[in-house]
Amino acid sequence: MKINRVILREIRLPLVELFETSFGRTQERRVLLVEIHGGGTVGWGECVAGEGPFYSEETVDTAWLILTQLILPRIVQWSFESPTEFPELCRDIRGHRMAKGCLEAALWDLQAQDLHLPLWKLLGGTREKIACGVSIGIQTSPAALLEKIEQELQDGYQRIKIKVKPGWDVDIVRQVREHFPEIPLMVDANGAYSLEDADHLRQFDDFDLLMIEQPLSYDDLLDHSKLQAQIETAICLDESIRHARDAAHACEVQACKIMNIKMGRLGGPSEARRVHDLCQEQGIPVWCGGMLETGIGRAHNIALSTLENFSLPGDVSAGKRYYKRDTVVPPVEVTADGFIIPPQASGLGYEPDRPWIDELTVRSENFPDSRQSRGL
Ligand code: OSB
Ligand code: MG
């Protein structure tokens, strides 16, 4: 298929609720959306880079720069048989995986529509429903957290993840466990601790947690392997896994027992699938992480989550938990027993709400540039 036209835009959308992690707070999202026209259809992707370089090095502005200066000019008029060819086209650009990832995702949506297939089937997914958990940010008080958990459980969510940081960790989890002795529970530290905190982190072993996500530095494998040898609770890696080679190294040194897969962090669906397959061979279960995506990114996460080794509930949940009015129609919804049913329509299976997206757009760029192509 040949690509005729690409549109990159930035939208701004407030979160229903402030989201706080150990690395910072988010109230309003700035999100890049990419729209690729080819073969008479349109594919959509969403860039998961944050507003600042606090989860990873990338930001909305670095992604905009790399996409507009380097990647988009290359893919206009590009012809491809499979979206799996895209990473090769950008191999010389080091890093910037979130910028690359949204483009590759949009190519998958485009191809799925061209083939009249649901995206999840094109990716090789088999799950007819995906299990949903929630990620709950740091709250203003333990009481507020308990109330929040109660609400999410009532809404059917199958697993609760609590964000932790020094000062909001062991005591908080103890209170949660006292109130909810049986629920599937885990914590995510987003790299807030160091190996010197091993004794402190071992206290989490008392709470029958499913896992502790990314306790140590965002760029570390070795200290995680040392920590895993000292604690019972399974370590799950998020930030530390940038590609399949990191995943292989993490397995080799036993740095974790579970992996979080995010297509943006890994540079796109192809690499995400590679990590999925590698973990499956190594007996490491995976789940799909979230990045406060709007509906387009969420729909991509749903498709990815249908792969076989996504055997644990992920952070993919209902759109209304994040945005009053989302970027897709119908909005992403969760069943009363905590599942999302992947759509049967071709492509993403959720329609981008174009008038709403246009209203939210603060800047956009067209490739090829319409002024240039008219010789202006
Ligand atoms: O570490 O998984 C994370 C949000 C932004 C950046 C990193 C993370 C998160 C979340 C929220 O945990 C996941 C979601 O609900 O989308
Ligand atoms: Mg995480």
Coordinates of C-alpha atoms and ligand atoms in Angstrom, one line a residue:
M1 CA 0.0 0.0 0.0
K2 CA 1.1 3.5 -0.7
I3 CA 0.8 6.4 1.7
N4 CA -0.6 9.6 0.2
R5 CA -0.9 11.9 3.1
V6 CA -0.1 12.2 6.8
I7 CA -1.5 14.7 9.4
L8 CA 0.1 15.2 12.7
R9 CA -1.8 17.2 15.4
E10 CA -1.6 18.1 19.0
I11 CA -4.8 18.1 21.1
R12 CA -5.3 19.2 24.7
L13 CA -7.7 17.4 27.0
P14 CA -8.1 17.7 30.7
L15 CA -8.2 14.6 32.8
V16 CA -11.4 14.0 34.8
E17 CA -9.1 13.8 37.9
L18 CA -5.5 14.8 38.6
F19 CA -3.2 11.8 38.3
E20 CA -0.2 11.6 40.7
T21 CA 2.8 9.2 40.6
S22 CA 6.2 9.2 42.2
F23 CA 7.5 11.2 39.3
G24 CA 4.9 14.0 39.2
R25 CA 1.3 15.1 38.6
T26 CA -0.8 15.3 35.4
Q27 CA -4.0 17.4 35.2
E28 CA -4.3 18.2 31.5
R29 CA -2.9 16.0 28.7
R30 CA -1.2 17.2 25.6
V31 CA -1.5 14.3 23.1
L32 CA -0.2 13.9 19.6
L33 CA -2.5 12.1 17.1
V34 CA -1.3 10.9 13.7
E35 CA -3.6 10.2 10.8
I36 CA -2.3 8.3 7.8
H37 CA -4.1 8.3 4.5
G38 CA -3.5 5.5 2.0
G39 CA -5.4 2.9 -0.1
G40 CA -8.6 4.9 0.3
T41 CA -8.7 4.6 4.1
V42 CA -7.3 6.4 7.2
G43 CA -5.2 4.8 10.0
W44 CA -4.9 6.5 13.4
G45 CA -2.2 6.4 16.1
E46 CA -1.6 8.2 19.4
C47 CA 1.8 9.2 20.8
V48 CA 2.1 8.4 24.5
A49 CA 5.0 10.8 25.3
G50 CA 4.4 12.8 28.4
E51 CA 4.2 16.6 28.9
G52 CA 7.7 16.5 30.5
P53 CA 10.6 14.0 30.5
F54 CA 9.6 12.4 33.8
Y55 CA 8.4 8.9 32.9
S56 CA 11.0 8.6 30.0
E57 CA 13.3 11.0 28.2
E58 CA 10.7 11.7 25.5
T59 CA 8.1 14.5 25.6
V60 CA 5.3 15.7 23.4
D61 CA 7.7 18.4 22.0
T62 CA 10.6 16.0 21.3
A63 CA 8.1 13.6 19.6
W64 CA 6.7 16.5 17.5
L65 CA 10.3 17.5 16.4
I66 CA 11.3 14.0 15.5
L67 CA 8.1 13.2 13.7
T68 CA 7.9 16.5 11.7
Q69 CA 11.6 16.8 10.9
L70 CA 12.6 13.2 10.3
I71 CA 9.9 10.6 10.2
L72 CA 6.9 12.0 8.5
P73 CA 8.9 13.4 5.4
R74 CA 10.2 9.8 5.0
I75 CA 6.9 8.0 5.0
V76 CA 5.0 10.3 2.6
Q77 CA 4.8 8.4 -0.7
W78 CA 6.4 5.3 1.0
S79 CA 5.0 2.0 -0.1
F80 CA 4.8 -1.0 2.2
E81 CA 3.5 -4.6 2.2
S82 CA 3.4 -4.9 6.0
P83 CA 3.7 -2.4 8.9
T84 CA 6.5 -4.6 10.2
E85 CA 8.7 -3.0 7.6
F86 CA 8.4 0.4 9.3
P87 CA 11.1 0.0 12.0
E88 CA 13.7 -0.6 9.3
L89 CA 12.8 2.8 7.8
C90 CA 13.7 4.5 11.1
R91 CA 16.5 2.3 12.3
D92 CA 19.1 5.1 12.0
I93 CA 17.1 7.3 14.4
R94 CA 18.3 6.2 17.9
G95 CA 15.7 6.2 20.7
H96 CA 12.5 8.2 20.3
R97 CA 10.5 5.1 20.5
M98 CA 7.2 6.8 21.4
A99 CA 7.5 9.0 18.3
K100 CA 8.1 6.0 16.1
G101 CA 5.5 3.8 17.9
C102 CA 2.5 6.0 17.1
L103 CA 3.4 5.9 13.4
E104 CA 3.7 2.2 13.3
A105 CA 0.5 1.8 15.2
A106 CA -1.4 4.0 12.7
L107 CA 0.1 1.8 9.8
W108 CA -1.4 -1.3 11.5
D109 CA -4.8 0.3 11.8
L110 CA -4.5 1.3 8.1
Q111 CA -3.6 -2.2 7.0
A112 CA -6.3 -3.8 9.1
Q113 CA -8.9 -1.6 7.5
D114 CA -7.5 -2.3 4.0
L115 CA -7.9 -6.0 4.7
H116 CA -11.3 -5.6 6.3
L117 CA -10.0 -7.2 9.5
P118 CA -10.2 -6.2 13.1
L119 CA -6.8 -4.9 14.1
W120 CA -6.5 -7.4 17.0
K121 CA -7.0 -10.3 14.5
L122 CA -4.3 -8.9 12.2
L123 CA -1.9 -8.7 15.2
G124 CA -2.6 -12.4 15.9
G125 CA -4.8 -11.9 18.9
T126 CA -7.0 -14.7 20.1
R127 CA -8.6 -13.4 23.3
E128 CA -12.4 -12.7 22.9
K129 CA -12.3 -10.6 26.1
I130 CA -9.6 -8.8 28.0
A131 CA -9.3 -8.6 31.8
C132 CA -9.2 -5.1 33.1
G133 CA -7.5 -3.6 36.2
V134 CA -7.0 0.0 37.3
S135 CA -4.1 2.1 38.3
I136 CA -4.9 4.5 41.1
G137 CA -2.7 7.6 41.6
I138 CA -1.4 8.9 44.9
Q139 CA -4.3 10.3 46.9
T140 CA -4.6 13.2 49.4
S141 CA -5.4 10.8 52.3
P142 CA -5.6 7.0 53.0
A143 CA -9.4 7.4 53.4
A144 CA -9.6 8.9 49.9
L145 CA -7.7 5.9 48.6
L146 CA -9.9 3.4 50.3
E147 CA -13.0 5.1 48.9
K148 CA -11.6 5.1 45.5
I149 CA -10.7 1.4 45.6
E150 CA -14.2 0.6 46.8
Q151 CA -15.7 2.4 43.8
E152 CA -13.4 0.7 41.3
L153 CA -14.3 -2.7 42.7
Q154 CA -18.0 -1.9 42.5
D155 CA -17.4 -1.0 38.8
G156 CA -16.1 -4.6 38.3
Y157 CA -12.3 -4.0 38.0
Q158 CA -10.4 -7.3 38.5
R159 CA -7.2 -5.9 39.9
I160 CA -6.1 -2.8 41.8
K161 CA -2.8 -1.1 41.3
I162 CA -1.7 1.6 43.7
K163 CA 1.0 4.1 42.9
V164 CA 3.6 4.3 45.7
K165 CA 6.5 6.5 46.7
P166 CA 8.7 7.0 49.8
G167 CA 6.3 8.2 52.4
W168 CA 3.2 6.8 50.7
D169 CA 4.0 3.1 50.6
V170 CA 4.1 0.3 53.3
D171 CA 1.7 1.9 55.8
I172 CA -0.8 2.7 53.0
V173 CA -0.7 -0.8 51.6
R174 CA -1.2 -2.2 55.1
Q175 CA -4.3 -0.2 55.5
V176 CA -5.6 -1.2 52.1
R177 CA -5.0 -4.9 52.9
E178 CA -6.8 -4.5 56.3
H179 CA -9.9 -3.2 54.4
F180 CA -9.7 -5.5 51.4
P181 CA -8.0 -8.8 52.6
E182 CA -8.7 -10.7 49.4
I183 CA -8.5 -8.4 46.4
P184 CA -5.8 -8.9 43.7
L185 CA -3.5 -6.0 44.6
M186 CA -0.2 -4.6 43.4
V187 CA 2.0 -1.5 43.6
D188 CA 3.9 0.6 41.1
A189 CA 6.8 2.8 42.3
N190 CA 7.9 4.2 38.9
G191 CA 11.6 3.9 39.9
A192 CA 11.4 5.8 43.2
Y193 CA 13.7 3.5 45.3
S194 CA 17.3 2.2 45.2
L195 CA 18.9 -1.1 46.2
E196 CA 19.7 0.4 49.6
D197 CA 15.9 0.3 50.3
A198 CA 15.8 -3.5 50.0
D199 CA 14.9 -4.0 53.7
H200 CA 12.2 -1.4 53.4
L201 CA 10.8 -2.9 50.2
R202 CA 10.9 -6.4 51.7
Q203 CA 8.0 -5.3 54.0
F204 CA 5.7 -5.5 51.0
D205 CA 6.1 -9.3 51.2
D206 CA 3.6 -9.3 54.1
F207 CA 0.7 -8.2 51.9
D208 CA 0.3 -11.0 49.3
L209 CA 0.8 -8.6 46.4
L210 CA 0.6 -9.8 42.8
M211 CA 3.8 -7.9 42.0
I212 CA 5.8 -4.7 42.6
E213 CA 6.2 -2.7 39.4
Q214 CA 9.5 -0.9 38.7
P215 CA 10.7 -0.4 42.2
L216 CA 14.2 0.8 41.1
S217 CA 15.7 3.2 38.6
Y218 CA 14.0 3.6 35.2
D219 CA 17.2 2.5 33.4
D220 CA 18.3 -0.4 35.6
L221 CA 18.3 -4.2 35.2
L222 CA 21.1 -5.4 37.4
D223 CA 20.0 -3.9 40.7
H224 CA 16.5 -5.3 40.1
S225 CA 18.0 -8.8 39.7
K226 CA 19.7 -8.3 43.1
L227 CA 16.5 -7.0 44.7
Q228 CA 14.4 -9.9 43.2
A229 CA 16.8 -12.3 45.0
Q230 CA 16.1 -10.6 48.3
I231 CA 12.3 -10.3 48.2
E232 CA 9.4 -12.7 47.7
T233 CA 7.1 -10.4 45.9
A234 CA 7.4 -10.7 42.1
I235 CA 9.1 -7.8 40.4
C236 CA 7.4 -6.5 37.2
L237 CA 9.5 -4.2 34.9
D238 CA 8.0 -1.3 33.0
E239 CA 10.4 1.6 32.3
S240 CA 13.5 -0.6 32.2
I241 CA 12.3 -2.6 29.2
R242 CA 12.9 -0.6 26.0
H243 CA 13.0 -3.4 23.5
A244 CA 13.2 -7.2 23.1
R245 CA 16.9 -7.2 23.9
D246 CA 16.3 -5.6 27.3
A247 CA 13.5 -8.2 27.9
A248 CA 16.0 -11.0 27.0
H249 CA 18.6 -9.5 29.4
A250 CA 16.0 -9.1 32.2
C251 CA 15.1 -12.8 31.8
E252 CA 18.8 -13.8 31.7
V253 CA 19.7 -12.0 35.0
Q254 CA 16.2 -12.8 36.6
A255 CA 15.5 -9.1 37.1
C256 CA 11.7 -9.7 37.1
K257 CA 9.1 -12.4 37.0
I258 CA 6.4 -10.4 35.1
M259 CA 6.6 -7.8 32.4
N260 CA 4.5 -4.7 31.6
I261 CA 4.1 -4.2 27.8
K262 CA 3.5 -0.7 26.4
M263 CA 3.7 -0.3 22.7
G264 CA 4.8 3.3 23.0
R265 CA 7.7 2.6 25.3
L266 CA 8.8 -0.3 23.1
G267 CA 8.7 1.7 19.8
G268 CA 5.5 0.2 18.3
P269 CA 3.4 -2.9 17.9
S270 CA 6.1 -5.0 16.2
E271 CA 8.5 -4.7 19.1
A272 CA 5.7 -5.1 21.6
R273 CA 4.8 -8.4 20.0
R274 CA 8.4 -9.4 20.0
V275 CA 8.6 -8.8 23.7
H276 CA 5.3 -10.7 24.2
D277 CA 6.6 -13.7 22.3
L278 CA 10.0 -13.7 24.1
C279 CA 8.3 -13.6 27.5
Q280 CA 6.0 -16.4 26.4
E281 CA 9.0 -18.6 25.6
Q282 CA 10.6 -17.7 28.9
G283 CA 7.5 -18.4 30.9
I284 CA 7.1 -14.8 31.9
P285 CA 3.4 -13.6 32.0
V286 CA 2.7 -10.1 30.6
W287 CA 0.0 -7.4 30.9
C288 CA -0.7 -4.3 29.0
G289 CA 0.3 -1.0 30.6
G290 CA -1.4 2.3 30.1
M291 CA -0.2 5.9 29.6
L292 CA -3.4 7.9 30.3
E293 CA -4.3 7.4 26.6
T294 CA -7.3 8.9 24.9
G295 CA -9.6 6.5 23.0
I296 CA -7.3 6.0 20.0
G297 CA -4.3 4.8 22.1
R298 CA -6.7 2.9 24.3
A299 CA -8.2 1.1 21.3
H300 CA -4.6 0.1 20.2
N301 CA -4.0 -1.2 23.7
I302 CA -7.1 -3.3 23.5
A303 CA -6.0 -4.9 20.3
L304 CA -2.6 -5.7 21.6
S305 CA -4.0 -7.2 24.8
T306 CA -5.8 -10.0 22.9
L307 CA -2.4 -11.8 22.3
E308 CA -2.2 -15.0 24.2
N309 CA 0.4 -14.3 26.8
F310 CA -1.4 -11.2 28.1
S311 CA -2.6 -13.5 30.9
L312 CA -2.9 -10.9 33.7
P313 CA -5.3 -8.0 34.0
G314 CA -3.8 -4.8 32.5
D315 CA -4.1 -1.1 33.1
V316 CA -6.6 -0.7 30.2
S317 CA -9.9 0.5 31.5
A318 CA -12.9 2.6 30.6
G319 CA -12.4 5.9 28.8
K320 CA -14.7 7.7 31.2
R321 CA -12.2 7.2 34.0
Y322 CA -9.9 9.6 32.2
Y323 CA -11.9 12.0 30.0
K324 CA -15.4 13.5 30.1
R325 CA -15.6 13.2 26.3
D326 CA -13.1 10.9 24.7
T327 CA -11.6 11.0 21.2
V328 CA -13.5 7.9 19.9
V329 CA -17.1 6.9 19.5
P330 CA -18.5 4.7 21.0
P331 CA -16.3 5.3 24.1
V332 CA -14.3 2.3 25.5
E333 CA -16.5 0.6 28.0
V334 CA -16.0 -2.2 30.5
T335 CA -18.5 -4.9 31.4
A336 CA -19.9 -5.2 34.9
D337 CA -17.5 -8.1 35.5
G338 CA -14.5 -6.2 34.4
F339 CA -13.8 -7.1 30.8
I340 CA -13.4 -5.2 27.5
I341 CA -14.8 -7.0 24.5
P342 CA -12.6 -6.4 21.5
P343 CA -14.7 -5.0 18.6
Q344 CA -15.5 -7.0 15.5
A345 CA -15.4 -4.0 13.1
S346 CA -12.3 -3.6 10.9
G347 CA -9.3 -1.6 12.1
L348 CA -9.4 -0.1 15.6
G349 CA -13.1 -0.8 15.8
Y350 CA -13.7 2.6 17.6
E351 CA -14.3 5.6 15.4
P352 CA -12.2 8.7 15.9
D353 CA -14.6 11.6 16.7
R354 CA -13.4 14.0 14.1
P355 CA -15.4 17.1 14.9
W356 CA -14.4 16.8 18.6
I357 CA -10.7 16.1 17.7
D358 CA -10.8 19.2 15.4
E359 CA -12.1 21.3 18.3
L360 CA -9.4 20.1 20.6
T361 CA -6.5 20.7 18.1
V362 CA -4.0 23.3 19.0
R363 CA -1.5 22.8 16.2
S364 CA -1.3 20.5 13.1
E365 CA 1.0 19.8 10.2
N366 CA 0.3 18.2 6.9
F367 CA 2.6 16.0 4.8
P368 CA 3.2 16.6 2.0
D369 CA 2.9 20.3 2.9
S370 CA -0.1 21.6 1.0
R371 CA 1.6 24.9 0.4
Q372 CA 4.8 23.3 -0.9
S373 CA 2.9 20.9 -3.2
R374 CA 1.1 24.0 -4.8
G375 CA 4.6 25.5 -5.3
L376 CA 4.1 28.4 -2.8
Ligands
OSB1 O1 3.8 3.5 35.2 O2 2.2 2.5 34.4 C1 2.8 3.6 34.6 C2 0.6 6.6 33.7 C3 1.5 7.4 33.1 C4 2.8 7.0 33.1 C5 3.2 5.8 33.6 C6 2.3 4.9 34.2 C7 0.9 5.3 34.3 C8 -0.1 4.5 34.9 C9 -1.5 4.8 34.5 O3 0.1 3.7 35.8 C10 -2.0 3.8 33.6 C11 -3.3 4.2 33.0 O4 -4.3 4.2 33.7 O5 -3.4 4.6 31.8
MG2 MG 4.4 1.5 35.5

